[in-house]
Amino acid sequence: MLQHDILVVGGGLAGMRAAVEAAELGLDVGMLSKIHPVRSHSGAAQGGINAALGNREDDTTDAHAFDTVKGSDYIGDQDAIELFAEEAPQAIIWLEHMGCIFSRMDDGRIAQRPFGGASFPRTCYCADVTGLVILHTLWEQCQRLNVKVYEEWFATALSVQTGVGSGVVALNVTDGTIEAIRAKATIFATGGAGRSFYKTTNGLSSTGDGMSMAYRAGIPLLDMEFVQFHPTTLKSNGVLMTEGARGEGAYLINALGERFMFKYAPTKGELASRDVVSRAEQTEINEGRGVDGCVFLDLRHLGKQKIMERLPQIRELALDATGIDAIDEPVPITPGMHYWMGGIQTDKHGATPVPGVYAAGECACVSVHGANRLGGNSLLETIVFGKLSARHAADYAARISAPDFNANLLESERSRIGAMLANKGGERVNVVRDEMGKAMMEGAGIYRLPATIQVGINRIRELKQRYKQISLDDKGRVFNTDLTGALELGFLLDVAETTLAGALRREESRGAHTRLDFPDRDDEKWMKHTQARYRPDADPELGDKQVTVTKWQPQARVY
Ligand SMILES: Cc1cc2nc3c(=O)[nH]c(=O)nc-3n(C[C@H](O)[C@H](O)[C@H](O)COP(=O)(O)OP(=O)(O)OC[C@H]3O[C@@H](n4cnc5c(N)ncnc54)[C@H](O)[C@@H]3O)c2cc1C
């Protein structure tokens, strides 16, 4: 049986940061990725990564922590948020030492741009390709440290034996073999689940695999109802126009040419937090001041030189998709599904309630983002909690002998996958996936109502039944993307189900979760996390988990 001290599932930023840390600590590390690691969705991150570097004396880690708490609409866990903000400056300096080329100010210091919901310009960046630059930096470090990389290996299930995590079952996509990989500690870093929506900024690989694998193995999912809609995405293909554009001074205008954001956020305007800006745009569109379901991102006044220097990628993306050159014309944009605040429940060390199982990055809910994530905090989360989870896992692995692999799991996964290949039920992956995506757009969108959420729930229940009748065209073993697509769809259905269930239960509006029938935040009843537990062939079991407050009591949230 394949075996490691630490097994990292995921080769994006969180996974690579964890693998590098564990390898630096001298452990035997394996890292599994269903796609080549540098193709992970982290590579699409544009705008930047937050840290109170002290470039401005009045910006402090405490200010970063407070902005994050306020951004979270007071439901983020404040002990984790404080640690997160304190770790940020050294995370940037570490990346810099590893060779990450950040954009600079004229005096040579790392440049920082203003981002939504932040009191100071705090977002470090590499032009508008920040994620890609960091991803390549970490990939180099994985090579230097000889991390054993299982490239194009697809994890299908988590092994838990006598209450302890002990690795995963994985499909080697290149030859179709299904193997057990035993580990003392397993770290999930499998990214988000944007593909459960019909339209999203997320790459094809963001299918909630780790969330679902952990959930099915008995680990709770937390706060799944909090789904972020990014204010500036292209309508045609969902592609993101970075918040860095507004950070550099771009305006949002409606069909009448008005800069409407100051009506909704008198102080911050375009740089209010994302939930506020997305709702404002949707209101403008709903009240007839949009054009064809869009408002506009106006960069013209920034001038060609600044656009080409700081935002070249998004100019090109918009030009390719719409034929509009942002230098000369405003770009039509719409709010789009972007980020998963909820995920696998962990503490501030990345540990889940099951010993030996950790989670970091977008698949985890630590919870630092609460009901709404601030732009630039997600890349930071991957670096900070990638490192911390590896440290904790290394410590744990040093104390235990290798646990047993779940004896039945390998065989049951082999027969489950064999049955999928043999199934002649007639349902198609793409049909079920598209119907799920539409149910999520309607049930779990920016504005939510119990009746539409319930329609979504019923739909997902029905799709889960139809999923059992999926037939695949490709019955082969080698590079069978039909098969991996079907496995991903199964994971996404779990994500969809827990999200809608949480949205129906939470009778208030907080952060990105807006219930038209309960328009206000209700701290008395709902200042708590939603915990979803798996029940085979039944609806998820929902419960509460307390929010940790250290020093910031909830206040009215205005920008
Ligand atoms: C377009 C876009 C722009 C963004 N811009 C910013 C930004 O400027 N600043 C910011 O802070 N945040 C940004 N974000 C959010 C941020 O980029 C992500 O939240 C973060 O990079 C996620 O990193 P991750 O390591 O958790 O996951 P990912 O980078 O998504 O990596 C997941 C990894 O898990 C692997 N994997 C998944 N399932 C399996 C499986 N079953 N078996 C094996 N391997 C598996 C994949 O192969 C992949 O390697 C952006 C997101 C998008 C979509």
Coordinates of C-alpha atoms and ligand atoms in Angstrom, one line a residue:
M1 CA 0.0 0.0 0.0
L2 CA 1.2 3.5 -0.8
Q3 CA 2.1 5.4 2.4
H4 CA 3.2 8.8 3.7
D5 CA 3.4 10.6 7.0
I6 CA 1.3 13.5 5.6
L7 CA -0.9 13.2 2.6
V8 CA -2.1 16.5 1.1
V9 CA -5.1 16.3 -1.1
G10 CA -4.9 19.3 -3.5
G11 CA -2.1 21.0 -5.3
G12 CA -3.4 24.6 -5.3
L13 CA -2.0 27.3 -3.0
A14 CA -3.2 25.8 0.2
G15 CA -2.0 22.3 -0.7
M16 CA 1.4 23.4 -1.9
R17 CA 1.9 25.6 1.1
A18 CA 1.0 22.7 3.4
A19 CA 3.3 20.3 1.5
V20 CA 6.2 22.7 1.6
E21 CA 5.9 23.2 5.3
A22 CA 5.6 19.5 6.1
A23 CA 8.6 18.8 3.9
E24 CA 10.6 21.5 5.5
L25 CA 9.8 19.9 8.8
G26 CA 11.4 16.7 7.5
L27 CA 8.3 14.6 7.1
D28 CA 7.6 12.2 4.2
V29 CA 4.9 14.1 2.2
G30 CA 2.7 13.0 -0.6
M31 CA 0.6 15.6 -2.6
L32 CA -2.3 14.5 -4.7
S33 CA -3.9 16.6 -7.4
K34 CA -6.5 15.7 -9.9
I35 CA -5.1 18.2 -12.4
H36 CA -1.5 19.4 -12.8
P37 CA -0.9 21.6 -9.7
V38 CA -0.1 24.8 -11.6
R39 CA -3.4 24.5 -13.3
S40 CA -5.3 24.8 -10.0
H41 CA -7.9 27.5 -9.7
S42 CA -5.5 29.5 -7.4
G43 CA -3.7 30.4 -10.6
A44 CA -6.7 32.4 -11.8
A45 CA -6.5 34.8 -8.8
Q46 CA -6.0 38.3 -10.1
G47 CA -6.2 41.1 -7.5
G48 CA -4.0 40.3 -4.6
I49 CA -3.3 39.1 -1.1
N50 CA -3.8 41.1 2.1
A51 CA -1.4 41.9 4.9
A52 CA -0.9 44.9 7.1
L53 CA 2.8 45.3 6.1
G54 CA 3.3 48.5 7.9
N55 CA 3.9 50.5 4.7
R56 CA 1.5 52.9 6.4
E57 CA 2.0 53.3 10.1
D58 CA -1.7 53.6 10.8
D59 CA -2.4 50.2 9.3
T60 CA -2.0 47.4 11.8
T61 CA -2.8 43.7 12.1
D62 CA -5.5 44.7 14.5
A63 CA -7.1 46.9 11.9
H64 CA -6.9 44.0 9.4
A65 CA -8.5 41.7 11.9
F66 CA -11.3 44.2 12.6
D67 CA -12.0 44.8 8.9
T68 CA -12.3 41.1 8.5
V69 CA -14.6 40.7 11.5
K70 CA -16.8 43.5 10.1
G71 CA -16.6 42.0 6.6
S72 CA -17.8 38.7 8.0
D73 CA -20.8 40.4 9.4
Y74 CA -19.7 39.4 12.9
I75 CA -20.0 35.7 12.3
G76 CA -16.3 34.9 11.7
D77 CA -14.5 33.3 14.7
Q78 CA -12.4 36.1 16.1
D79 CA -9.6 34.0 17.6
A80 CA -8.9 32.6 14.2
I81 CA -9.2 36.0 12.6
E82 CA -6.7 37.6 15.0
L83 CA -4.2 34.8 14.3
F84 CA -4.8 35.1 10.6
A85 CA -4.1 38.9 10.5
E86 CA -1.0 38.5 12.7
E87 CA 0.4 35.8 10.5
A88 CA -0.2 37.9 7.3
P89 CA 2.9 40.1 7.1
Q90 CA 5.3 37.2 7.6
A91 CA 3.4 35.2 5.1
I92 CA 4.1 37.9 2.5
I93 CA 7.8 38.2 3.5
W94 CA 8.2 34.4 3.3
L95 CA 6.7 34.4 -0.2
E96 CA 9.0 37.2 -1.2
H97 CA 12.0 35.2 0.1
M98 CA 10.9 32.2 -1.9
G99 CA 11.1 34.3 -5.0
C100 CA 7.6 35.7 -5.5
I101 CA 7.9 38.9 -7.5
F102 CA 5.4 41.4 -6.0
S103 CA 4.7 44.7 -7.7
R104 CA 6.6 47.6 -6.1
M105 CA 6.3 51.2 -5.2
D106 CA 8.9 53.7 -6.6
D107 CA 10.9 53.4 -3.4
G108 CA 11.2 49.7 -3.7
R109 CA 8.7 48.6 -1.0
I110 CA 5.9 46.1 -1.9
A111 CA 3.0 48.0 -3.4
Q112 CA -0.5 47.7 -1.9
R113 CA -3.8 48.6 -3.5
P114 CA -7.1 49.5 -1.8
F115 CA -9.6 46.6 -1.8
G116 CA -13.3 46.4 -0.7
G117 CA -14.1 46.7 3.0
A118 CA -10.5 47.5 3.9
S119 CA -9.6 50.6 5.9
F120 CA -6.2 51.0 4.2
P121 CA -4.6 50.0 0.9
R122 CA -3.5 46.5 2.2
T123 CA -3.6 44.2 -0.9
C124 CA -0.2 43.2 -2.2
Y125 CA -0.2 42.1 -5.8
C126 CA 1.7 41.0 -8.9
A127 CA 0.0 43.2 -11.5
D128 CA -3.3 41.3 -12.0
V129 CA -1.9 37.8 -12.1
T130 CA -1.1 37.4 -8.4
G131 CA -2.3 33.8 -8.0
L132 CA -0.3 32.5 -10.9
V133 CA 2.9 34.1 -9.7
I134 CA 2.5 32.7 -6.2
L135 CA 1.5 29.3 -7.5
H136 CA 4.7 29.0 -9.6
T137 CA 6.8 30.1 -6.7
L138 CA 5.4 27.4 -4.5
W139 CA 5.6 24.8 -7.3
E140 CA 9.4 25.5 -7.4
Q141 CA 9.6 24.9 -3.7
C142 CA 7.8 21.6 -4.0
Q143 CA 10.4 20.6 -6.6
R144 CA 13.3 21.7 -4.4
L145 CA 12.0 19.7 -1.5
N146 CA 11.2 16.6 -3.5
V147 CA 7.6 16.5 -2.5
K148 CA 6.1 13.3 -3.9
V149 CA 3.5 14.5 -6.3
Y150 CA 0.6 12.3 -7.5
E151 CA -0.3 14.2 -10.6
E152 CA -3.7 13.4 -12.1
W153 CA -4.7 11.3 -9.2
F154 CA -8.3 11.8 -8.1
A155 CA -9.2 11.2 -4.5
T156 CA -12.7 9.6 -4.1
A157 CA -13.1 8.8 -0.4
L158 CA -11.6 9.5 3.0
S159 CA -10.5 6.6 5.2
V160 CA -11.6 6.9 8.8
Q161 CA -10.9 3.9 11.0
T162 CA -12.0 3.8 14.7
G163 CA -12.6 7.5 14.6
V164 CA -9.2 8.4 13.2
G165 CA -8.3 9.6 9.7
S166 CA -5.9 7.4 7.8
G167 CA -5.6 8.5 4.2
V168 CA -7.7 8.3 1.0
V169 CA -8.8 6.0 -1.8
A170 CA -7.8 7.6 -5.1
L171 CA -8.2 6.9 -8.8
N172 CA -5.0 7.2 -10.9
V173 CA -6.6 9.0 -13.8
T174 CA -3.8 8.1 -16.2
D175 CA -4.4 4.3 -16.0
G176 CA -7.6 3.8 -14.1
T177 CA -6.2 1.9 -11.1
I178 CA -7.8 2.6 -7.8
E179 CA -5.5 2.6 -4.8
A180 CA -5.4 3.2 -1.1
I181 CA -2.9 5.8 0.1
R182 CA -2.4 5.5 3.8
A183 CA -1.2 8.4 5.9
K184 CA -0.9 9.4 9.5
A185 CA -2.5 12.8 8.7
T186 CA -4.6 13.9 5.7
I187 CA -4.9 17.5 4.8
F188 CA -7.7 18.5 2.4
A189 CA -6.9 21.5 0.2
T190 CA -9.3 20.8 -2.6
G191 CA -10.6 24.3 -3.2
G192 CA -14.1 25.6 -3.7
A193 CA -17.4 24.4 -5.2
G194 CA -18.4 27.1 -7.6
R195 CA -19.3 24.6 -10.3
S196 CA -22.5 23.8 -8.4
F197 CA -23.8 27.0 -9.9
Y198 CA -24.6 27.2 -13.6
K199 CA -22.5 30.3 -14.0
T200 CA -19.4 31.0 -11.9
T201 CA -16.0 32.6 -12.0
N202 CA -14.5 29.3 -10.8
G203 CA -12.5 26.9 -13.0
L204 CA -13.8 23.5 -14.0
S205 CA -12.0 21.8 -11.1
S206 CA -13.9 23.6 -8.3
T207 CA -16.3 20.9 -7.6
G208 CA -16.3 20.6 -3.8
D209 CA -14.7 17.1 -3.7
G210 CA -12.9 17.5 -0.3
M211 CA -16.0 19.1 1.3
S212 CA -18.1 16.1 0.2
M213 CA -15.5 13.4 1.1
A214 CA -15.1 14.9 4.6
Y215 CA -18.9 15.2 5.0
R216 CA -19.5 11.6 3.9
A217 CA -16.9 10.4 6.4
G218 CA -18.7 12.1 9.3
I219 CA -17.0 15.6 9.5
P220 CA -19.5 18.5 9.7
L221 CA -19.7 21.2 7.0
L222 CA -20.0 24.7 8.4
D223 CA -21.9 27.7 7.1
M224 CA -22.5 26.4 3.7
E225 CA -25.3 28.9 3.0
F226 CA -22.8 31.8 2.7
V227 CA -21.9 32.0 -1.0
Q228 CA -20.1 35.0 -2.3
F229 CA -21.3 36.8 -5.5
H230 CA -18.5 38.9 -6.9
P231 CA -19.7 42.3 -8.2
T232 CA -17.8 42.4 -11.4
T233 CA -18.0 39.4 -13.7
L234 CA -18.6 39.2 -17.5
K235 CA -22.2 38.2 -18.3
S236 CA -21.4 36.0 -21.3
N237 CA -18.9 33.6 -19.6
G238 CA -18.8 34.4 -15.9
V239 CA -15.2 35.5 -16.1
L240 CA -13.9 37.7 -13.3
M241 CA -12.9 41.4 -13.6
T242 CA -10.8 41.8 -10.5
E243 CA -11.8 44.0 -7.6
G244 CA -8.3 45.5 -8.2
A245 CA -9.9 47.5 -11.0
R246 CA -12.0 49.4 -8.5
G247 CA -9.0 49.4 -6.2
E248 CA -7.1 51.3 -8.9
G249 CA -10.0 53.7 -9.1
A250 CA -12.5 52.3 -11.6
Y251 CA -16.2 53.4 -11.3
L252 CA -19.4 51.4 -11.4
I253 CA -22.1 53.2 -13.4
N254 CA -25.6 52.4 -14.4
A255 CA -27.5 52.8 -17.7
L256 CA -28.0 56.5 -16.9
G257 CA -24.2 57.0 -16.5
E258 CA -24.6 57.5 -12.7
R259 CA -22.0 56.3 -10.2
F260 CA -24.7 54.7 -8.1
M261 CA -22.6 53.1 -5.3
F262 CA -22.6 56.1 -3.0
K263 CA -26.4 55.8 -2.6
Y264 CA -25.8 52.4 -1.0
A265 CA -22.4 52.9 0.7
P266 CA -22.0 56.7 1.4
T267 CA -18.4 56.4 2.6
K268 CA -16.8 53.6 0.7
G269 CA -18.8 53.7 -2.6
E270 CA -17.4 51.2 -5.0
L271 CA -15.0 49.8 -2.3
A272 CA -17.7 48.7 0.1
S273 CA -17.6 44.9 0.8
R274 CA -18.6 42.5 -1.9
D275 CA -22.0 41.5 -0.6
V276 CA -23.0 45.2 -0.4
V277 CA -21.8 46.1 -3.9
S278 CA -23.4 43.0 -5.5
R279 CA -26.8 43.7 -3.9
A280 CA -26.6 47.3 -5.0
E281 CA -25.9 46.3 -8.6
Q282 CA -28.7 43.7 -8.5
T283 CA -31.1 46.4 -7.2
E284 CA -30.1 48.8 -10.0
I285 CA -30.7 46.1 -12.5
N286 CA -34.0 45.0 -11.0
E287 CA -35.2 48.6 -10.9
G288 CA -34.6 49.1 -14.6
R289 CA -31.3 51.0 -14.5
G290 CA -29.2 48.3 -16.1
V291 CA -28.8 47.3 -19.7
D292 CA -29.5 43.7 -20.6
G293 CA -29.0 42.5 -17.0
C294 CA -25.8 44.4 -16.6
V295 CA -24.3 47.6 -15.1
F296 CA -20.9 48.9 -16.2
L297 CA -17.3 48.9 -14.9
D298 CA -15.8 52.1 -16.1
L299 CA -11.9 52.3 -16.3
R300 CA -11.6 55.0 -19.0
H301 CA -10.5 57.7 -16.7
L302 CA -7.5 55.6 -15.4
G303 CA -5.9 56.1 -18.7
K304 CA -4.2 53.6 -21.1
Q305 CA -0.8 53.6 -19.3
K306 CA -2.2 52.6 -15.9
I307 CA -4.5 50.0 -17.4
M308 CA -1.7 48.4 -19.3
E309 CA 0.6 48.4 -16.4
R310 CA -1.7 47.3 -13.5
L311 CA -4.7 45.6 -15.2
P312 CA -3.5 44.2 -18.5
Q313 CA -5.1 40.7 -18.1
I314 CA -8.7 41.9 -17.4
R315 CA -8.5 44.3 -20.3
E316 CA -7.6 41.4 -22.5
L317 CA -10.2 39.1 -21.0
A318 CA -13.0 41.7 -21.6
L319 CA -11.8 42.4 -25.1
D320 CA -11.8 38.7 -26.0
A321 CA -15.2 38.0 -24.5
T322 CA -17.1 41.1 -25.4
G323 CA -15.0 42.9 -28.1
I324 CA -15.0 46.0 -25.8
D325 CA -11.7 47.7 -25.0
A326 CA -11.8 48.9 -21.4
I327 CA -9.5 51.7 -22.4
D328 CA -12.2 53.3 -24.5
E329 CA -15.5 52.0 -23.3
P330 CA -17.2 50.9 -20.0
V331 CA -17.4 47.1 -19.7
P332 CA -20.9 45.5 -19.0
I333 CA -20.7 43.5 -15.9
T334 CA -23.0 41.6 -13.5
P335 CA -22.6 40.0 -10.1
G336 CA -21.5 36.4 -10.4
M337 CA -21.0 33.4 -8.1
H338 CA -17.4 33.5 -6.9
Y339 CA -16.4 32.0 -3.5
W340 CA -17.5 29.5 -0.9
M341 CA -17.3 31.0 2.6
G342 CA -18.5 27.7 4.2
G343 CA -16.7 24.4 4.1
I344 CA -15.1 21.6 6.2
Q345 CA -15.3 22.6 9.9
T346 CA -11.8 23.2 11.4
D347 CA -10.3 25.0 14.4
K348 CA -7.7 27.7 14.0
H349 CA -5.0 25.1 13.4
G350 CA -6.8 23.5 10.5
A351 CA -7.8 20.5 12.5
T352 CA -11.2 19.0 11.9
P353 CA -13.2 17.2 14.7
V354 CA -11.7 13.8 13.4
P355 CA -8.1 13.3 14.6
G356 CA -5.7 13.1 11.7
V357 CA -7.9 15.0 9.2
Y358 CA -7.2 18.7 8.4
A359 CA -8.5 21.2 5.9
A360 CA -7.0 24.4 4.5
G361 CA -7.9 27.0 1.8
E362 CA -11.3 27.4 0.2
C363 CA -12.6 23.9 1.1
A364 CA -12.2 24.8 4.8
C365 CA -14.3 26.8 7.1
V366 CA -11.9 28.0 9.9
S367 CA -14.0 30.4 10.0
V368 CA -12.2 33.6 9.1
H369 CA -14.6 34.8 6.4
G370 CA -17.9 34.3 8.2
A371 CA -20.8 35.5 6.1
N372 CA -18.8 37.5 3.6
R373 CA -15.1 37.3 2.6
L374 CA -13.0 40.4 1.9
G375 CA -11.2 40.4 -1.4
G376 CA -7.5 39.5 -0.9
N377 CA -8.2 37.4 2.2
S378 CA -8.6 34.1 0.4
L379 CA -5.1 33.9 -1.0
L380 CA -3.9 34.9 2.4
E381 CA -6.0 32.1 4.0
T382 CA -4.3 29.5 1.7
I383 CA -0.8 30.6 2.8
V384 CA -1.5 31.0 6.5
F385 CA -3.7 28.0 7.1
G386 CA -1.8 25.8 4.6
K387 CA 1.3 26.4 6.8
L388 CA -0.5 26.1 10.2
S389 CA -2.4 22.9 9.3
A390 CA 0.8 21.3 8.2
R391 CA 2.6 22.2 11.4
H392 CA -0.3 20.8 13.5
A393 CA -0.5 17.7 11.3
A394 CA 3.3 17.2 11.6
D395 CA 3.1 17.4 15.4
Y396 CA 0.2 14.9 15.4
A397 CA 2.0 12.5 13.0
A398 CA 5.1 12.5 15.2
R399 CA 3.1 11.3 18.2
I400 CA 1.2 8.4 16.6
S401 CA 2.0 5.2 14.8
A402 CA 0.5 4.7 11.4
P403 CA -3.3 4.1 11.8
D404 CA -5.1 1.3 10.1
F405 CA -6.7 2.0 6.7
N406 CA -10.4 1.4 6.7
A407 CA -10.6 -2.2 5.7
N408 CA -13.7 -2.1 3.5
L409 CA -13.2 1.3 1.9
L410 CA -10.9 0.3 -1.0
E411 CA -13.2 -2.6 -2.1
S412 CA -16.4 -0.5 -1.7
E413 CA -14.9 2.3 -3.8
R414 CA -13.7 -0.1 -6.4
S415 CA -17.2 -1.6 -6.7
R416 CA -18.9 1.8 -6.6
I417 CA -16.8 3.0 -9.5
G418 CA -17.2 -0.3 -11.3
A419 CA -20.9 0.0 -11.0
M420 CA -20.8 3.6 -12.3
L421 CA -19.0 2.4 -15.4
A422 CA -21.5 -0.4 -15.9
N423 CA -24.7 1.6 -15.2
K424 CA -27.1 1.7 -18.1
G425 CA -29.7 3.9 -16.4
G426 CA -29.7 6.5 -19.2
E427 CA -29.2 9.7 -17.2
R428 CA -26.5 12.1 -18.5
V429 CA -23.9 13.8 -16.4
N430 CA -24.2 17.1 -18.2
V431 CA -28.0 17.2 -18.1
V432 CA -28.1 16.5 -14.3
R433 CA -25.2 19.0 -13.7
D434 CA -26.9 21.8 -15.7
E435 CA -30.2 21.3 -13.9
M436 CA -28.4 21.4 -10.5
G437 CA -26.6 24.6 -11.6
K438 CA -29.9 26.3 -12.5
A439 CA -31.6 25.1 -9.3
M440 CA -28.7 26.8 -7.4
M441 CA -28.9 30.0 -9.4
E442 CA -32.6 30.3 -8.5
G443 CA -32.6 28.9 -5.0
A444 CA -29.3 30.2 -3.6
G445 CA -28.7 33.4 -5.5
I446 CA -28.2 36.9 -4.2
Y447 CA -31.7 37.4 -3.0
R448 CA -33.4 34.4 -1.4
L449 CA -37.0 33.5 -0.5
P450 CA -38.1 30.3 1.3
A451 CA -40.4 29.3 -1.5
T452 CA -37.6 29.4 -4.2
I453 CA -35.1 27.8 -1.8
Q454 CA -37.6 25.0 -1.2
V455 CA -38.0 24.5 -5.0
G456 CA -34.2 24.1 -5.1
I457 CA -34.2 21.6 -2.3
N458 CA -36.9 19.5 -4.0
R459 CA -35.0 19.7 -7.3
I460 CA -31.7 18.5 -5.7
R461 CA -33.5 15.6 -3.9
E462 CA -34.8 14.5 -7.3
L463 CA -31.5 15.0 -9.0
K464 CA -29.8 12.9 -6.3
Q465 CA -32.1 10.0 -7.3
R466 CA -31.5 10.6 -11.0
Y467 CA -27.8 10.6 -10.3
K468 CA -28.0 6.9 -9.4
Q469 CA -29.0 6.2 -13.0
I470 CA -26.1 8.0 -14.7
S471 CA -24.7 6.2 -17.7
L472 CA -21.2 7.0 -19.1
D473 CA -20.2 6.9 -22.7
D474 CA -16.6 6.2 -22.0
K475 CA -16.3 2.8 -20.3
G476 CA -12.5 2.8 -20.5
R477 CA -10.0 3.1 -17.7
V478 CA -7.4 5.5 -19.2
F479 CA -8.1 9.2 -18.7
N480 CA -11.8 8.7 -18.4
T481 CA -13.0 12.3 -17.8
D482 CA -16.5 11.1 -18.2
L483 CA -16.0 9.1 -15.0
T484 CA -14.3 11.9 -13.1
G485 CA -17.0 14.2 -14.2
A486 CA -19.6 11.8 -12.8
L487 CA -17.7 11.5 -9.5
E488 CA -17.5 15.3 -9.3
L489 CA -21.2 15.7 -9.9
G490 CA -21.9 13.4 -6.9
F491 CA -19.7 15.7 -4.7
L492 CA -21.4 18.8 -6.0
L493 CA -24.9 17.5 -5.2
D494 CA -23.8 17.2 -1.5
V495 CA -22.6 20.8 -1.6
A496 CA -25.8 22.0 -3.2
E497 CA -28.0 20.1 -0.8
T498 CA -26.2 21.5 2.4
T499 CA -26.2 25.0 1.0
L500 CA -29.9 25.1 0.3
A501 CA -30.7 23.5 3.6
G502 CA -28.7 26.1 5.5
A503 CA -30.2 28.9 3.4
L504 CA -33.7 27.8 4.3
R505 CA -33.0 27.4 8.0
R506 CA -31.2 30.8 8.5
E507 CA -34.1 33.2 9.0
E508 CA -32.1 36.5 8.8
S509 CA -30.0 38.5 6.4
R510 CA -26.3 38.4 7.1
G511 CA -23.4 39.1 4.8
A512 CA -23.9 37.3 1.5
H513 CA -27.1 35.5 2.7
T514 CA -30.0 37.8 2.0
R515 CA -33.5 36.6 2.8
L516 CA -36.1 39.0 1.5
D517 CA -38.6 37.8 4.1
F518 CA -36.1 38.5 6.9
P519 CA -34.2 41.6 5.7
D520 CA -32.3 42.3 9.0
R521 CA -29.5 40.6 10.8
D522 CA -30.7 38.9 13.9
D523 CA -27.9 38.5 16.4
E524 CA -30.1 37.2 19.2
K525 CA -31.3 34.2 17.2
W526 CA -28.7 33.7 14.5
M527 CA -25.3 34.7 15.6
K528 CA -24.2 31.1 15.3
H529 CA -22.6 28.9 12.7
T530 CA -24.7 26.3 10.8
Q531 CA -23.4 22.8 11.1
A532 CA -24.5 20.2 8.5
R533 CA -23.9 16.5 9.2
Y534 CA -24.3 13.7 6.7
R535 CA -27.0 11.1 6.9
P536 CA -27.0 8.4 4.3
D537 CA -30.0 8.6 2.0
A538 CA -31.6 11.3 4.1
D539 CA -31.6 15.1 4.3
P540 CA -28.6 16.6 6.1
E541 CA -28.9 17.0 9.9
L542 CA -28.5 20.7 10.8
G543 CA -27.3 22.1 14.1
D544 CA -25.5 25.1 15.5
K545 CA -22.0 25.9 16.5
Q546 CA -21.1 28.8 18.7
V547 CA -19.2 31.8 17.3
T548 CA -16.0 32.8 19.1
V549 CA -15.9 36.5 20.0
T550 CA -12.7 38.0 21.5
K551 CA -13.0 41.7 21.5
W552 CA -15.4 43.0 18.9
Q553 CA -19.1 42.9 19.7
P554 CA -21.5 43.1 16.8
Q555 CA -22.3 46.6 15.5
A556 CA -24.4 47.9 12.7
R557 CA -22.4 47.4 9.5
V558 CA -22.2 50.4 7.3
Y559 CA -19.6 51.3 4.6
Ligands
LIG1 C1 -11.1 34.0 -10.9 C2 -10.7 34.0 -9.5 C3 -10.0 35.1 -9.0 C4 -9.6 35.2 -7.7 N1 -8.9 36.2 -7.2 C5 -8.5 36.3 -5.9 C6 -7.7 37.3 -5.4 O1 -7.2 38.2 -6.2 N2 -7.4 37.3 -4.1 C7 -7.9 36.4 -3.2 O2 -7.6 36.5 -2.0 N3 -8.7 35.4 -3.7 C8 -9.0 35.3 -5.0 N4 -9.8 34.3 -5.4 C9 -10.1 33.2 -4.5 C10 -8.8 32.3 -4.3 O3 -8.1 32.3 -5.5 C11 -9.2 30.9 -4.0 O4 -10.1 30.8 -3.0 C12 -7.9 30.1 -3.6 O5 -6.9 30.3 -4.5 C13 -8.2 28.6 -3.4 O6 -7.0 27.9 -3.2 P1 -7.1 26.4 -2.8 O7 -5.6 26.0 -2.7 O8 -7.9 26.3 -1.6 O9 -7.8 25.6 -4.0 P2 -7.5 25.5 -5.5 O10 -6.5 26.5 -6.0 O11 -8.8 25.5 -6.2 O12 -6.8 24.1 -5.7 C14 -7.6 22.9 -5.4 C15 -6.7 21.7 -5.7 O13 -7.3 20.5 -5.2 C16 -7.2 19.5 -6.2 N5 -8.3 18.6 -6.1 C17 -9.6 18.9 -6.0 N6 -10.4 17.8 -5.8 C18 -9.5 16.8 -5.9 C19 -9.6 15.4 -5.8 N7 -10.8 14.8 -5.7 N8 -8.5 14.6 -5.8 C20 -7.3 15.2 -6.0 N9 -7.1 16.5 -6.1 C21 -8.2 17.3 -6.0 C22 -7.1 20.3 -7.5 O14 -6.4 19.5 -8.5 C23 -6.3 21.5 -7.1 O15 -4.9 21.2 -7.2 C24 -10.1 34.2 -6.8 C25 -10.8 33.1 -7.2 C26 -11.2 33.0 -8.6 C27 -12.0 31.9 -9.1

